[in-house]
XYZ file of C-alpha atoms in Angstrom:
168
model
C -19.529 15.451 1.867
C -20.546 12.692 4.278
C -17.789 10.428 2.886
C -15.150 12.998 3.871
C -15.902 12.915 7.603
C -13.220 10.372 8.439
C -10.768 10.221 5.543
C -6.983 10.030 5.547
C -4.641 10.174 2.562
C -0.930 9.482 3.010
C 2.058 9.144 0.738
C 5.084 7.696 2.443
C 7.397 4.754 2.873
C 6.791 1.404 4.527
C 8.693 1.440 7.813
C 8.926 -2.302 8.461
C 8.162 -5.498 6.592
C 4.392 -6.046 6.814
C 3.122 -8.517 9.415
C 0.541 -10.930 7.977
C -2.113 -12.576 10.149
C -4.533 -15.280 8.965
C -7.711 -15.252 11.063
C -9.796 -18.304 11.999
C -12.668 -17.176 9.750
C -10.346 -17.223 6.703
C -9.763 -13.468 6.481
C -6.271 -12.046 6.110
C -5.024 -8.863 7.773
C -1.707 -7.097 7.273
C -0.230 -4.449 9.577
C 2.724 -2.187 8.904
C 4.136 1.169 9.906
C 4.431 3.993 7.415
C 6.608 7.108 7.575
C 5.602 10.426 6.044
C 8.128 13.231 5.727
C 7.584 16.971 5.762
C 10.284 19.510 5.033
C 10.495 23.122 6.172
C 13.102 25.804 6.808
C 13.959 26.789 10.364
C 14.785 30.274 11.644
C 18.361 29.963 10.345
C 17.092 29.012 6.876
C 18.279 25.426 7.152
C 16.146 22.649 5.714
C 14.600 20.481 8.447
C 12.898 17.113 7.977
C 9.991 16.121 10.205
C 8.969 12.447 10.109
C 5.586 11.213 11.331
C 4.877 7.510 11.870
C 1.505 5.921 11.151
C 0.166 2.410 11.664
C -1.743 0.984 8.693
C -4.074 -2.023 8.585
C -5.274 -3.646 5.353
C -7.694 -6.535 4.926
C -8.181 -9.382 2.428
C -7.300 -8.401 -1.196
C -5.463 -5.268 -0.099
C -3.552 -7.427 2.369
C -2.600 -9.750 -0.509
C -1.223 -6.798 -2.506
C 0.772 -5.495 0.449
C 2.063 -8.972 1.282
C 3.282 -9.564 -2.261
C 4.603 -6.154 -3.317
C 5.289 -3.956 -0.289
C 8.434 -4.254 1.772
C 10.448 -2.018 4.064
C 11.230 1.244 2.244
C 8.619 0.829 -0.543
C 6.763 4.045 -1.384
C 2.969 3.764 -1.074
C -0.097 5.951 -1.223
C -2.766 4.919 1.281
C -6.316 6.153 1.642
C -8.497 5.060 4.521
C -10.067 6.052 7.796
C -8.751 6.585 11.319
C -9.673 4.052 13.969
C -8.794 4.419 17.655
C -8.938 1.401 19.927
C -7.538 0.106 23.177
C -6.429 -3.295 24.406
C -4.740 -4.813 27.444
C -1.323 -6.350 26.766
C 0.172 -9.490 28.354
C 1.482 -7.481 31.323
C -1.986 -6.093 32.123
C -1.247 -2.578 30.839
C -3.973 -0.853 28.852
C -2.619 0.342 25.487
C -4.195 2.846 23.100
C -3.678 2.682 19.336
C -4.716 4.887 16.433
C -4.535 3.143 13.061
C -5.451 3.825 9.463
C -7.703 1.150 7.997
C -6.819 1.199 4.301
C -9.574 1.357 1.711
C -7.184 2.059 -1.203
C -3.494 1.230 -1.639
C -1.452 2.499 -4.548
C 2.084 1.252 -5.222
C 4.403 4.153 -6.044
C 8.051 4.575 -6.932
C 9.988 2.940 -9.707
C 10.084 -0.787 -10.229
C 13.224 -2.525 -9.091
C 15.517 -3.017 -12.074
C 16.565 -6.522 -11.091
C 13.154 -7.846 -9.945
C 10.602 -8.701 -12.593
C 6.936 -9.597 -12.053
C 7.783 -13.245 -12.803
C 10.499 -13.204 -10.119
C 8.030 -11.762 -7.613
C 5.480 -14.450 -8.494
C 8.058 -17.208 -8.030
C 9.070 -15.764 -4.648
C 5.432 -15.530 -3.491
C 4.793 -19.117 -4.655
C 7.799 -20.304 -2.663
C 6.547 -18.468 0.424
C 2.980 -19.743 0.027
C 4.098 -23.291 -0.805
C 2.414 -23.219 -4.218
C 4.100 -24.524 -7.329
C 2.324 -23.482 -10.514
C 3.724 -24.131 -13.951
C 4.870 -21.268 -16.175
C 2.132 -22.252 -18.664
C -0.498 -20.663 -16.398
C 1.118 -17.235 -16.713
C -0.871 -15.055 -19.150
C 0.631 -14.090 -22.497
C 1.625 -10.615 -21.289
C 3.876 -12.184 -18.645
C 2.046 -10.696 -15.654
C 0.682 -12.924 -12.929
C -3.034 -12.865 -12.176
C -2.272 -11.120 -8.878
C -0.119 -8.506 -10.595
C -2.926 -7.672 -12.981
C -5.188 -6.765 -10.039
C -2.667 -4.350 -8.492
C -3.650 -0.722 -8.714
C -1.039 1.414 -10.404
C -0.909 5.150 -10.893
C -2.969 6.111 -13.909
C -1.666 8.426 -16.577
C -4.042 11.075 -17.669
C -5.560 10.174 -21.013
C -7.826 13.183 -21.218
C -8.000 14.982 -24.506
C -9.713 18.221 -25.093
C -13.233 18.056 -26.490
C -12.175 19.856 -29.640
C -9.496 17.202 -30.400
C -12.035 14.394 -29.942
C -14.523 16.181 -32.193
C -11.873 16.654 -34.918
C -10.895 12.971 -34.747
C -14.540 11.892 -34.924
C -15.124 14.030 -38.055
């Protein structure tokens, strides 16, 4: 239960294109807004949508995933913890921020019909200034980065009795 003290789980859509920052120590951080929607019926019985906005921060490998695959409108599941902090902006005003520091990011939604993994790799190589040959792409056609992306898992559970019958 101690791990549940500060835990947030959200499913929503990326609100803006993620902002990538490379720190002096070599770490990478990405920040983006995320919208979650809730629907309910009002007194008149009409469906009402309530949108909440959240600020999400991801570091290092999670930042790489977000940088490569998440864009404005992309559906994501995020798990992390709430962090509240304050800072003073350029005009001397103290600002307060509550963010979700992501520990898990899951890409949701359907894949774009006209964008393949190879196309995404080419685009990321162009952005990063890298030019790798096609020969380095694994046989299955997925880039090394794409293989590390967490995807929703289908349940492969079978009942114990089915496993026992197959084993016999």
